[in-house]
mmCIF file with all atom_site columns, C-alpha atoms and ligand atoms in Angstrom:
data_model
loop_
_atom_site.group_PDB
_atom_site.id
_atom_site.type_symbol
_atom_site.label_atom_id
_atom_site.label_alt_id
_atom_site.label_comp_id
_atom_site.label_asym_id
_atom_site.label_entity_id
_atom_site.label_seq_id
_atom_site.pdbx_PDB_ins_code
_atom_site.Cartn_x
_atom_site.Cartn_y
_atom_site.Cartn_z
_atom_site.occupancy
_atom_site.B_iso_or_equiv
_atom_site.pdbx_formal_charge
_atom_site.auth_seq_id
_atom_site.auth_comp_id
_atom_site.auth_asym_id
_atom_site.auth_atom_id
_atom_site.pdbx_PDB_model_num
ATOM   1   C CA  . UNK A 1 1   ? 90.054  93.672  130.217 1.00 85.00 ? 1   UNK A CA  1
ATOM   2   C CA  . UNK A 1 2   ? 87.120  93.589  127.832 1.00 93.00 ? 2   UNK A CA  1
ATOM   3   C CA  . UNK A 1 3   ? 87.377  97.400  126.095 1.00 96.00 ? 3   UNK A CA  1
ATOM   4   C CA  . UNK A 1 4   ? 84.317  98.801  123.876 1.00 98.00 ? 4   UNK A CA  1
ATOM   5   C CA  . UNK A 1 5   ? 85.864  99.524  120.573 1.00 98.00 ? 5   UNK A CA  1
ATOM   6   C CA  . UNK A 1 6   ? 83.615  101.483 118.213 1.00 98.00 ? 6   UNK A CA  1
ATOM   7   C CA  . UNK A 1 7   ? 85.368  100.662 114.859 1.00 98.00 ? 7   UNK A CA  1
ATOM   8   C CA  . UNK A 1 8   ? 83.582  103.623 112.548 1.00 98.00 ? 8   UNK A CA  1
ATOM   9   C CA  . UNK A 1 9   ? 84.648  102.376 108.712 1.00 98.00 ? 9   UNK A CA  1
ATOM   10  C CA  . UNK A 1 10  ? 83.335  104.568 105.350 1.00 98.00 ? 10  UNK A CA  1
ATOM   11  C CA  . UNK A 1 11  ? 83.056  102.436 102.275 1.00 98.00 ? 11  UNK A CA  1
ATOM   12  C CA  . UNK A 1 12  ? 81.192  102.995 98.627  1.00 98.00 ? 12  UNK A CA  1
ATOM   13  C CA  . UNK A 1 13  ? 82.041  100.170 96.580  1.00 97.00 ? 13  UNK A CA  1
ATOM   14  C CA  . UNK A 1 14  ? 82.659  97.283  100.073 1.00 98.00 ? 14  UNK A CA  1
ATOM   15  C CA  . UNK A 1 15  ? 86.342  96.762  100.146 1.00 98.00 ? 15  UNK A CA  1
ATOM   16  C CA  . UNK A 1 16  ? 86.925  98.884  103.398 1.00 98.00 ? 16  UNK A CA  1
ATOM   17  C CA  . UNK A 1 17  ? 84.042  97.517  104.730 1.00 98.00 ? 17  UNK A CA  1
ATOM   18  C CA  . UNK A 1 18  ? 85.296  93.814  104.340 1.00 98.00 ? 18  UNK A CA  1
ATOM   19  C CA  . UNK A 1 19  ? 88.693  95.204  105.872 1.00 98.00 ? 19  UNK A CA  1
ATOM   20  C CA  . UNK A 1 20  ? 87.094  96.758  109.050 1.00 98.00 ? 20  UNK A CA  1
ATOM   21  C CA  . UNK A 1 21  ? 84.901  93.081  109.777 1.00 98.00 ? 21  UNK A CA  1
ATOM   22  C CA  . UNK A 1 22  ? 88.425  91.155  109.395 1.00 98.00 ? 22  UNK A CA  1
ATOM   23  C CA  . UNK A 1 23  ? 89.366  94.360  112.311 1.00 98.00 ? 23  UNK A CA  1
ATOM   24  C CA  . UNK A 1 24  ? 85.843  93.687  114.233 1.00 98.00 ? 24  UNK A CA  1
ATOM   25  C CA  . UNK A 1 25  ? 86.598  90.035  114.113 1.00 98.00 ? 25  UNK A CA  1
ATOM   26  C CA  . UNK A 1 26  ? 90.126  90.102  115.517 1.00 98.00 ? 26  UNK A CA  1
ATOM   27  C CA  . UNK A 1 27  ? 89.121  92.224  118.068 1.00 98.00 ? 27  UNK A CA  1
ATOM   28  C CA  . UNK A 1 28  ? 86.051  90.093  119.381 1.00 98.00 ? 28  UNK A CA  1
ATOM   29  C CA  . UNK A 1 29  ? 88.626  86.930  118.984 1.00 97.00 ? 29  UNK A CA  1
ATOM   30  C CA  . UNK A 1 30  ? 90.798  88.816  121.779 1.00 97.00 ? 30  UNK A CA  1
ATOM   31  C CA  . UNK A 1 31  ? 87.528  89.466  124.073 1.00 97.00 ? 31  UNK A CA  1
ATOM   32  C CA  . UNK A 1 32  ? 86.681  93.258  123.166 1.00 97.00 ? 32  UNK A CA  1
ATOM   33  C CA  . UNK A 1 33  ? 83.229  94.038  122.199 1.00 98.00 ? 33  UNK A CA  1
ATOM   34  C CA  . UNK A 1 34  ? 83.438  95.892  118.754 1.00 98.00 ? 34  UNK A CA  1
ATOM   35  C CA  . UNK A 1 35  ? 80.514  98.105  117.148 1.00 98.00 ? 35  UNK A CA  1
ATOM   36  C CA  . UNK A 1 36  ? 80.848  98.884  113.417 1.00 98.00 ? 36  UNK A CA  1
ATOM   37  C CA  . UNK A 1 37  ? 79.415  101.612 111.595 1.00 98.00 ? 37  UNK A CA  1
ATOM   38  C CA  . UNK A 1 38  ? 79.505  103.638 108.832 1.00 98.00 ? 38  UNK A CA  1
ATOM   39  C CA  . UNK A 1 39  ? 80.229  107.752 109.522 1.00 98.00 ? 39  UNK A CA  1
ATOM   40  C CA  . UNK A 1 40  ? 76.972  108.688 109.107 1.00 97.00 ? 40  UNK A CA  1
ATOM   41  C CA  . UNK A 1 41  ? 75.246  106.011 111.127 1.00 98.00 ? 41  UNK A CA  1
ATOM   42  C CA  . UNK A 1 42  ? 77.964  106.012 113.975 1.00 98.00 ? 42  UNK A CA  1
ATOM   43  C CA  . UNK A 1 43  ? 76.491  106.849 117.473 1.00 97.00 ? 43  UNK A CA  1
ATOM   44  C CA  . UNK A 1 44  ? 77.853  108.942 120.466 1.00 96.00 ? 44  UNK A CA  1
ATOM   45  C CA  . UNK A 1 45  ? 81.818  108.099 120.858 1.00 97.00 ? 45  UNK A CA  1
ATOM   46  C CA  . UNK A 1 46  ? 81.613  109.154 124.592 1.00 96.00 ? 46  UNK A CA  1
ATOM   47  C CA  . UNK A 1 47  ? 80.317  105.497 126.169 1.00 96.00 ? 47  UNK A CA  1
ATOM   48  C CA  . UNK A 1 48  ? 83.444  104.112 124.309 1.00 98.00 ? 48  UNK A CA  1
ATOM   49  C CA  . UNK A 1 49  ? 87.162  103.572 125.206 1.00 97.00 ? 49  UNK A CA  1
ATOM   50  C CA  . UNK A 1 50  ? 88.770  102.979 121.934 1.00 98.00 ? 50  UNK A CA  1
ATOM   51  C CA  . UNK A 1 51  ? 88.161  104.850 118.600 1.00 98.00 ? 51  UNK A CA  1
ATOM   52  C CA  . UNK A 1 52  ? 89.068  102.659 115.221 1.00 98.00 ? 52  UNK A CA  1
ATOM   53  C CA  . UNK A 1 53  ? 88.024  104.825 112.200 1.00 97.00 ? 53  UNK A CA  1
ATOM   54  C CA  . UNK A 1 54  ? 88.858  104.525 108.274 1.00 97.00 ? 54  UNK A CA  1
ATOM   55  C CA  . UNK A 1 55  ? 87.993  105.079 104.771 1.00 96.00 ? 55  UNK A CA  1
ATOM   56  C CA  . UNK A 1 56  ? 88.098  104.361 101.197 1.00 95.00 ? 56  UNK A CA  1
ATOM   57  C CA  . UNK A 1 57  ? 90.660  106.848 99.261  1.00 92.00 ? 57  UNK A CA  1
ATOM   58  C CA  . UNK A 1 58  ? 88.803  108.661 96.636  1.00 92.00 ? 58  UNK A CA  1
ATOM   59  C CA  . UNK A 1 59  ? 90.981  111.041 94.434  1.00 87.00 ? 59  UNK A CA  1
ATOM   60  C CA  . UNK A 1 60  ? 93.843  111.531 97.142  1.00 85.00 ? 60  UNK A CA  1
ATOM   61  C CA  . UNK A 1 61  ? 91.538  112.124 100.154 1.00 89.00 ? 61  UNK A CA  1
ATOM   62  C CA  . UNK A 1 62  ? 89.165  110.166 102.514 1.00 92.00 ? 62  UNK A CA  1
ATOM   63  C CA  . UNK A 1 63  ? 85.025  109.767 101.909 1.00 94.00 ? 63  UNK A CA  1
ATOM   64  C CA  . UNK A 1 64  ? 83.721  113.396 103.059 1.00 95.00 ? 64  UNK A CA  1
ATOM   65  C CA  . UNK A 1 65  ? 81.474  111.553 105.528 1.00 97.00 ? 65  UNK A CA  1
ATOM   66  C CA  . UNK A 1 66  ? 84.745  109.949 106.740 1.00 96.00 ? 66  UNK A CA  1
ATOM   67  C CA  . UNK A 1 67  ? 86.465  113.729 107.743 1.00 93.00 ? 67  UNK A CA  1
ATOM   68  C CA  . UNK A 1 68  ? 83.509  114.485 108.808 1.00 94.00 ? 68  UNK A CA  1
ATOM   69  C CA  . UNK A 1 69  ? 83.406  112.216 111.373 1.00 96.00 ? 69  UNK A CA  1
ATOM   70  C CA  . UNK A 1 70  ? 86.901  112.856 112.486 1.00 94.00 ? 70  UNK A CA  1
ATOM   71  C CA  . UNK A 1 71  ? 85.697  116.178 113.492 1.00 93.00 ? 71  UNK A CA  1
ATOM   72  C CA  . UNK A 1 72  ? 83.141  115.074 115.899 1.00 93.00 ? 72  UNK A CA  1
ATOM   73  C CA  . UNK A 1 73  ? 85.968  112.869 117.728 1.00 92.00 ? 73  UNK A CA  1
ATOM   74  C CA  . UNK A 1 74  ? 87.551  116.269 119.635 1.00 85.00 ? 74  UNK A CA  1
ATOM   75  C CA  . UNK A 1 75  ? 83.908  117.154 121.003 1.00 91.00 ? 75  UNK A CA  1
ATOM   76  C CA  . UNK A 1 76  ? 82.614  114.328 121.993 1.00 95.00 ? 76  UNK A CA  1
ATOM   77  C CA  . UNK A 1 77  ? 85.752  112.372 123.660 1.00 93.00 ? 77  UNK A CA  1
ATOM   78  C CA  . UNK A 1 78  ? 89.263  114.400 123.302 1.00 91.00 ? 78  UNK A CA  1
ATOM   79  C CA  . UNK A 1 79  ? 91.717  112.377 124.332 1.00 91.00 ? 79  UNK A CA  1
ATOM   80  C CA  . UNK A 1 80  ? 90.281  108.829 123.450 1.00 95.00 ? 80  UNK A CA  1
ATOM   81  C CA  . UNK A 1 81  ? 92.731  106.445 122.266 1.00 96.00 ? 81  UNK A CA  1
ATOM   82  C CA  . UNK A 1 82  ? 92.691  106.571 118.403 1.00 96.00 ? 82  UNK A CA  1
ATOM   83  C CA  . UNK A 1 83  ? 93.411  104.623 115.476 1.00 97.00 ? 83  UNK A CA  1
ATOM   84  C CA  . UNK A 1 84  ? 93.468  105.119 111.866 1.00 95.00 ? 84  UNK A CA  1
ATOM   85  C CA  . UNK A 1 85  ? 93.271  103.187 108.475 1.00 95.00 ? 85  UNK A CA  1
ATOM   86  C CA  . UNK A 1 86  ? 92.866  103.952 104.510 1.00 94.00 ? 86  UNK A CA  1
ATOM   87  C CA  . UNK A 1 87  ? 92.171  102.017 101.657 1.00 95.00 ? 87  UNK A CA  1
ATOM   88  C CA  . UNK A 1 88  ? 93.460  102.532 98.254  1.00 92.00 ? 88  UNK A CA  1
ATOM   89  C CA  . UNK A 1 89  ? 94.916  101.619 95.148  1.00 89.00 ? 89  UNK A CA  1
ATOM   90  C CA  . UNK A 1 90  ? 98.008  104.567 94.949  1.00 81.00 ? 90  UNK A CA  1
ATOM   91  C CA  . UNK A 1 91  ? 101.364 102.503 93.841  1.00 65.00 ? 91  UNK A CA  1
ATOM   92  C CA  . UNK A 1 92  ? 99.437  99.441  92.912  1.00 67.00 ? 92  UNK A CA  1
ATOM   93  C CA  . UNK A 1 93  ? 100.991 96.719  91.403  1.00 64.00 ? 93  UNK A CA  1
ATOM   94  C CA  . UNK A 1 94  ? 103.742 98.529  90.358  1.00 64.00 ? 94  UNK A CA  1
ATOM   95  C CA  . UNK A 1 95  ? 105.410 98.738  94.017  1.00 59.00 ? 95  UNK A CA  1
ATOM   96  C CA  . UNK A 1 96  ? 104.323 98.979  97.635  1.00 63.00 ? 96  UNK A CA  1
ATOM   97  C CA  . UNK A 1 97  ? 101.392 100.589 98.292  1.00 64.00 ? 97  UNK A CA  1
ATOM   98  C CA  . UNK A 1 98  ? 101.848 104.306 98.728  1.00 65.00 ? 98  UNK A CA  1
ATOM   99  C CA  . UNK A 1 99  ? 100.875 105.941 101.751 1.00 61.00 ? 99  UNK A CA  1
ATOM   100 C CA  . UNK A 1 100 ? 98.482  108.792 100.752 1.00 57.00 ? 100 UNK A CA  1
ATOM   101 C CA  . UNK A 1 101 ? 100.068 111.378 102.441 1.00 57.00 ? 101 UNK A CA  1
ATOM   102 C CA  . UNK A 1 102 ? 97.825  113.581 101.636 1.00 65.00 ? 102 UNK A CA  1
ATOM   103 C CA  . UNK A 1 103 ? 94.878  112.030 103.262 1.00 75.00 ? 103 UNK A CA  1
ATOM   104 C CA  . UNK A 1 104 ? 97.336  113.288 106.757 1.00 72.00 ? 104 UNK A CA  1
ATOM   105 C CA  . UNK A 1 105 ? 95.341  116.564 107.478 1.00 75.00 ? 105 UNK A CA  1
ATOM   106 C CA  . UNK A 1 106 ? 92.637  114.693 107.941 1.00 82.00 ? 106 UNK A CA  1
ATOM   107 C CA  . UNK A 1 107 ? 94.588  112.692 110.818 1.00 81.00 ? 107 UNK A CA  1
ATOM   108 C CA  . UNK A 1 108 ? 95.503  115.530 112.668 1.00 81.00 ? 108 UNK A CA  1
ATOM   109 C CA  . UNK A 1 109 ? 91.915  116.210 113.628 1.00 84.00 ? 109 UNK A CA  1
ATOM   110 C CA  . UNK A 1 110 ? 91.992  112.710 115.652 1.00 89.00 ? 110 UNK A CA  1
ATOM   111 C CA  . UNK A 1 111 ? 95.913  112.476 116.955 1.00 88.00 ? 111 UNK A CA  1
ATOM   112 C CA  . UNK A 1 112 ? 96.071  108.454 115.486 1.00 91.00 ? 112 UNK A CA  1
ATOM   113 C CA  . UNK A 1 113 ? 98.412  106.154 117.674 1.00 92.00 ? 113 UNK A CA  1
ATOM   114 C CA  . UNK A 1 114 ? 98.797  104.758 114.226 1.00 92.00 ? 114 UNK A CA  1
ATOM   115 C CA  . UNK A 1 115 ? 97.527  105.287 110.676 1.00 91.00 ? 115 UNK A CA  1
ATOM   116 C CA  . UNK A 1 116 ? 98.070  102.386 107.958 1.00 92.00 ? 116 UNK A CA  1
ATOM   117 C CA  . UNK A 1 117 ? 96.843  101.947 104.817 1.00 91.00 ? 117 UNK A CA  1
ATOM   118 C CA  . UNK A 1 118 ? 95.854  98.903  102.792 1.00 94.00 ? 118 UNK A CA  1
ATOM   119 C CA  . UNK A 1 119 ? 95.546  97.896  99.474  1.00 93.00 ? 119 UNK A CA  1
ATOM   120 C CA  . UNK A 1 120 ? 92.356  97.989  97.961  1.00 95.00 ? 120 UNK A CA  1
ATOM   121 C CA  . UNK A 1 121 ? 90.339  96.135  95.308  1.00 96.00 ? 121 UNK A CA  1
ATOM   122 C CA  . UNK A 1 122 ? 89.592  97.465  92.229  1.00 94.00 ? 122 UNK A CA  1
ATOM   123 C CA  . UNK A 1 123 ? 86.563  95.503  90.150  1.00 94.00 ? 123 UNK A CA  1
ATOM   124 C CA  . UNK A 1 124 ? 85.363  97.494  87.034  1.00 93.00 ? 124 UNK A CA  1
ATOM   125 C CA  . UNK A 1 125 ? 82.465  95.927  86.749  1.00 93.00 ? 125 UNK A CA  1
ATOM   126 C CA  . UNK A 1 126 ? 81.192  97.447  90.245  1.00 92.00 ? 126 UNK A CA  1
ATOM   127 C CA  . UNK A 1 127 ? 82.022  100.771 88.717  1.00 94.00 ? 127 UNK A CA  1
ATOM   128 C CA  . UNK A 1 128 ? 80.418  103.338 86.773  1.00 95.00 ? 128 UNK A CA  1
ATOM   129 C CA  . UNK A 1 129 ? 82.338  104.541 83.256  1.00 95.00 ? 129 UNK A CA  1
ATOM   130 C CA  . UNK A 1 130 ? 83.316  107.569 85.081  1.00 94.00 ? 130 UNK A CA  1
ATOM   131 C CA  . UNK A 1 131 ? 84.911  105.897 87.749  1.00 94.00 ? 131 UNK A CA  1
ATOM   132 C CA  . UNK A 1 132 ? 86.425  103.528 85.706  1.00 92.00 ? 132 UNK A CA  1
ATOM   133 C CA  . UNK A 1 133 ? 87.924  105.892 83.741  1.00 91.00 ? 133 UNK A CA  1
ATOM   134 C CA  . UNK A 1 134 ? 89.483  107.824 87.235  1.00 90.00 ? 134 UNK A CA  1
ATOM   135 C CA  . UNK A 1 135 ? 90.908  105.260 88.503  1.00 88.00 ? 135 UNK A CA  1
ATOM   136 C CA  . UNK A 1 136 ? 92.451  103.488 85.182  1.00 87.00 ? 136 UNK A CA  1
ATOM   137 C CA  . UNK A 1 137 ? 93.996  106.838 84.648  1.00 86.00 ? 137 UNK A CA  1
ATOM   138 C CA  . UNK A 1 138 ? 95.444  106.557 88.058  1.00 82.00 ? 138 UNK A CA  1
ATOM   139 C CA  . UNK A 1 139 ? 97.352  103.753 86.702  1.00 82.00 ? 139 UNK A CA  1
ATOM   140 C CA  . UNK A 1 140 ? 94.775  100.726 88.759  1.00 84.00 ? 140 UNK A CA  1
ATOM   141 C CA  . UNK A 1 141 ? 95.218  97.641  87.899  1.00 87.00 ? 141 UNK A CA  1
ATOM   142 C CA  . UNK A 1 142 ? 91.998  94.973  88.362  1.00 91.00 ? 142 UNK A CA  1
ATOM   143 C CA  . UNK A 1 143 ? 92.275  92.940  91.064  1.00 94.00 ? 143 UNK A CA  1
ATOM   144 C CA  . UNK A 1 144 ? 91.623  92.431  94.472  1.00 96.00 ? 144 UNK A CA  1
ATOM   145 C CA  . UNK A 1 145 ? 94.571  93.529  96.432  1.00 94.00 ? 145 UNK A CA  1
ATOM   146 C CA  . UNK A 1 146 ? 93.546  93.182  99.762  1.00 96.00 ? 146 UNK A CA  1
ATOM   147 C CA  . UNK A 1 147 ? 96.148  91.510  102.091 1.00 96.00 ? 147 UNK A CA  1
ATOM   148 C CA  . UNK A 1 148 ? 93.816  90.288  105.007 1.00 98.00 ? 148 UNK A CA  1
ATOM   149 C CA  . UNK A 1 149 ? 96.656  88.453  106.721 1.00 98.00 ? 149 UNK A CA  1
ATOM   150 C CA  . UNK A 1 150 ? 98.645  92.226  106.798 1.00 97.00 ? 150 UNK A CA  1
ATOM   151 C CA  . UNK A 1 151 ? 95.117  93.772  108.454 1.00 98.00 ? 151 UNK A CA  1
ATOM   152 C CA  . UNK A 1 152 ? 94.887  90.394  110.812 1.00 98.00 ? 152 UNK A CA  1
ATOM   153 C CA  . UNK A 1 153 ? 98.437  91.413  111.997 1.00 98.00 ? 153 UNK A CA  1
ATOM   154 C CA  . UNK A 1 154 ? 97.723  95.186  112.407 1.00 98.00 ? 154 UNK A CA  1
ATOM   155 C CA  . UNK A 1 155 ? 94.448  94.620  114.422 1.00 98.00 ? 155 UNK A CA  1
ATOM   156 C CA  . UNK A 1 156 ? 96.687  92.662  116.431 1.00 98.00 ? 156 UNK A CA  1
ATOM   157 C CA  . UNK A 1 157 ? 98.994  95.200  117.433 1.00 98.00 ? 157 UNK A CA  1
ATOM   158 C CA  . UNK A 1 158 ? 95.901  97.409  118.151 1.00 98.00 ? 158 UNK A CA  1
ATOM   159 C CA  . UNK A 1 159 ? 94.601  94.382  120.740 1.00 97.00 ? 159 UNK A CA  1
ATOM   160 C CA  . UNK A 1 160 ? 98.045  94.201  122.296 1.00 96.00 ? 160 UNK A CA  1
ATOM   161 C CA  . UNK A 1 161 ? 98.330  98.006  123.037 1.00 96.00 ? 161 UNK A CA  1
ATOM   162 C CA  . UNK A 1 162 ? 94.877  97.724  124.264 1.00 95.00 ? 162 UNK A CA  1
ATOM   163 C CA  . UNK A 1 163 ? 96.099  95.489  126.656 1.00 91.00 ? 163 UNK A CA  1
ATOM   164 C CA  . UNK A 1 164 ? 98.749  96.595  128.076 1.00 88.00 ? 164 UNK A CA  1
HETATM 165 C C1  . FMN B 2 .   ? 87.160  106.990 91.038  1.00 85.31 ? 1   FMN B C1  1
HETATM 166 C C2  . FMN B 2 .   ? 88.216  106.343 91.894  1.00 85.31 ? 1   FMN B C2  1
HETATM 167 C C3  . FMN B 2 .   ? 89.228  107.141 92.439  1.00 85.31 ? 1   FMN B C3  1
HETATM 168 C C4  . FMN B 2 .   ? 90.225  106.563 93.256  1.00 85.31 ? 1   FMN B C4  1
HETATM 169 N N1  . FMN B 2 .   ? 91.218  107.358 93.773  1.00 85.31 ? 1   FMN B N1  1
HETATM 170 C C5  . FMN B 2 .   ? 92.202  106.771 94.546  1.00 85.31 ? 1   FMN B C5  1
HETATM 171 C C6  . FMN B 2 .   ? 93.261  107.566 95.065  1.00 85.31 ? 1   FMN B C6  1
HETATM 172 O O1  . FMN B 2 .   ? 93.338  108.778 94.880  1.00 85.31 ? 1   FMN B O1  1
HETATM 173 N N2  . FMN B 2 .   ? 94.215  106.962 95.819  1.00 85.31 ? 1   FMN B N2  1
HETATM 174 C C7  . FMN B 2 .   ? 94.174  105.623 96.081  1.00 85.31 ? 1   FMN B C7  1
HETATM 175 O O2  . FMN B 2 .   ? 95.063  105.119 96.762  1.00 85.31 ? 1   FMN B O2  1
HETATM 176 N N3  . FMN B 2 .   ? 93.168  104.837 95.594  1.00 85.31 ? 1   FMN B N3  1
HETATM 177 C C8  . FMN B 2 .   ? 92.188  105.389 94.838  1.00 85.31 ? 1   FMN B C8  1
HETATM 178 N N4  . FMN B 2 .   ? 91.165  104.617 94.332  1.00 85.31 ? 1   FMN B N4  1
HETATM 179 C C9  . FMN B 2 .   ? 91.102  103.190 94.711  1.00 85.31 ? 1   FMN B C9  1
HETATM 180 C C10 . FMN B 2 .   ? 90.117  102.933 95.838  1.00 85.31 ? 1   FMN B C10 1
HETATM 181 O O3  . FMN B 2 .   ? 90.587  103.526 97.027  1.00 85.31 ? 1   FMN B O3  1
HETATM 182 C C11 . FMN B 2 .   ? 89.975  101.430 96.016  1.00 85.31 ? 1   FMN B C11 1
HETATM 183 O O4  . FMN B 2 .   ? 89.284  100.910 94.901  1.00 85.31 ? 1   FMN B O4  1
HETATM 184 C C12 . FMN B 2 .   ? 89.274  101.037 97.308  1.00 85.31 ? 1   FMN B C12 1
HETATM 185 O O5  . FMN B 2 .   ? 89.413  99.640  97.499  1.00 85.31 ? 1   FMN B O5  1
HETATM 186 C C13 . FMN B 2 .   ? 87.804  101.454 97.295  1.00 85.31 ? 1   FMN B C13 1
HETATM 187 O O6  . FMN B 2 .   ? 87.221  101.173 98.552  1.00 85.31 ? 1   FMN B O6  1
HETATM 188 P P1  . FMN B 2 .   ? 85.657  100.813 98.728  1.00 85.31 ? 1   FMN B P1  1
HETATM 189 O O7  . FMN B 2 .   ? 85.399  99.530  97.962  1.00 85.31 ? 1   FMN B O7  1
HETATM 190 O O8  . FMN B 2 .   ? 85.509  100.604 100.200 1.00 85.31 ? 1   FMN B O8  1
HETATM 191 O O9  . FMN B 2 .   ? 84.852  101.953 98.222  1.00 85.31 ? 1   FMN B O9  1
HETATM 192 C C14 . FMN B 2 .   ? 90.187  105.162 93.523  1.00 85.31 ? 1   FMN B C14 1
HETATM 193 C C15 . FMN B 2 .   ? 89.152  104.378 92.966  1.00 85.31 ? 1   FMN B C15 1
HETATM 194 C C16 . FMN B 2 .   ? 88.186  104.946 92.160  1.00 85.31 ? 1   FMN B C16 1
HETATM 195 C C17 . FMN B 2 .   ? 87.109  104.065 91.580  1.00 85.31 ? 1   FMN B C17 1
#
């Protein structure tokens, strides 16, 4: 059965947002009609029956326009089938990427059937000094890390629950 997914992705420098299309495009390959937005763009949840939402990881926590939007969820459709995803860099290349557990208050507002998070990219030259500096001193390494098979896989296990 053809679901309406309304895949809600926050992104600043476009490495979640490159994530959530390889998500859209899974989706639409298994028949679902997907509508992406960012937070603050993202329309009325209620005409919807599946919630995808995630964000970039900025200094341990999601994009404020990101928890924002996770607030809005439990107004305008409690109870709509929920799934979660971050992006970030924690525990990068040294090991496996690190789930930021810290980002899991945020989760709580939306009750995720599943939260993952993916490794991001990190290209200096995108970034101002500032943000260079954070993020070097968070022990980043340059590179993009994104695993787009691993997301292909996960936005397959989202199509098979929706499906069952
Ligand atoms: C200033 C700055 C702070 C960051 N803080 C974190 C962090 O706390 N945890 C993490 O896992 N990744 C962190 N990252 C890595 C980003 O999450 C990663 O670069 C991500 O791919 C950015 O997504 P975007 O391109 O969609 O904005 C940080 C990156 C920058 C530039």
């Amino acid at each position: 059965m053809c679901m309406n997914i309304l895949l809600v992705a926050a992104s600043k420098h476009g490495s979640t947002q490159g994530v959530a299309e390889v998500i859209a495009e899974v989706l639409k390959e298994r028949g679902h009609s997907v509508d992406l937005f960012s937070p603050t763009d993202a329309p009325d949840i209620a005409p919807y029956d599946a919630l995808i939402v995630g964000s970039a990881v900025y200094m341990t926590k999601w994009m404020p326009e990101a928890v924002d939007f996770t607030k809005r969820v439990k107004h305008e459709k409690p109870g709509i089938p929920v799934w979660a995803f971050s992006v970030g860099l924690s525990g990068l290349p040294q090991g496996e990427i690190s789930d930021p557990s810290r980002v899991g208050p945020v989760l709580l507002n939306i009750q995720a059937k599943d939260h993952r998070t993916f490794p991001g990219r990190f290209d200096p030259s995108q970034l101002s000094l500032r943000e260079r500096s954070i993020a070097r001193l968070g022990g980043a390494s340059e590179g993009d890390w994104r695993d787009f098979d691993d997301v292909r896989d996960w936005a397959l296990t989202i199509a098979d629950e929706l499906d069952k």
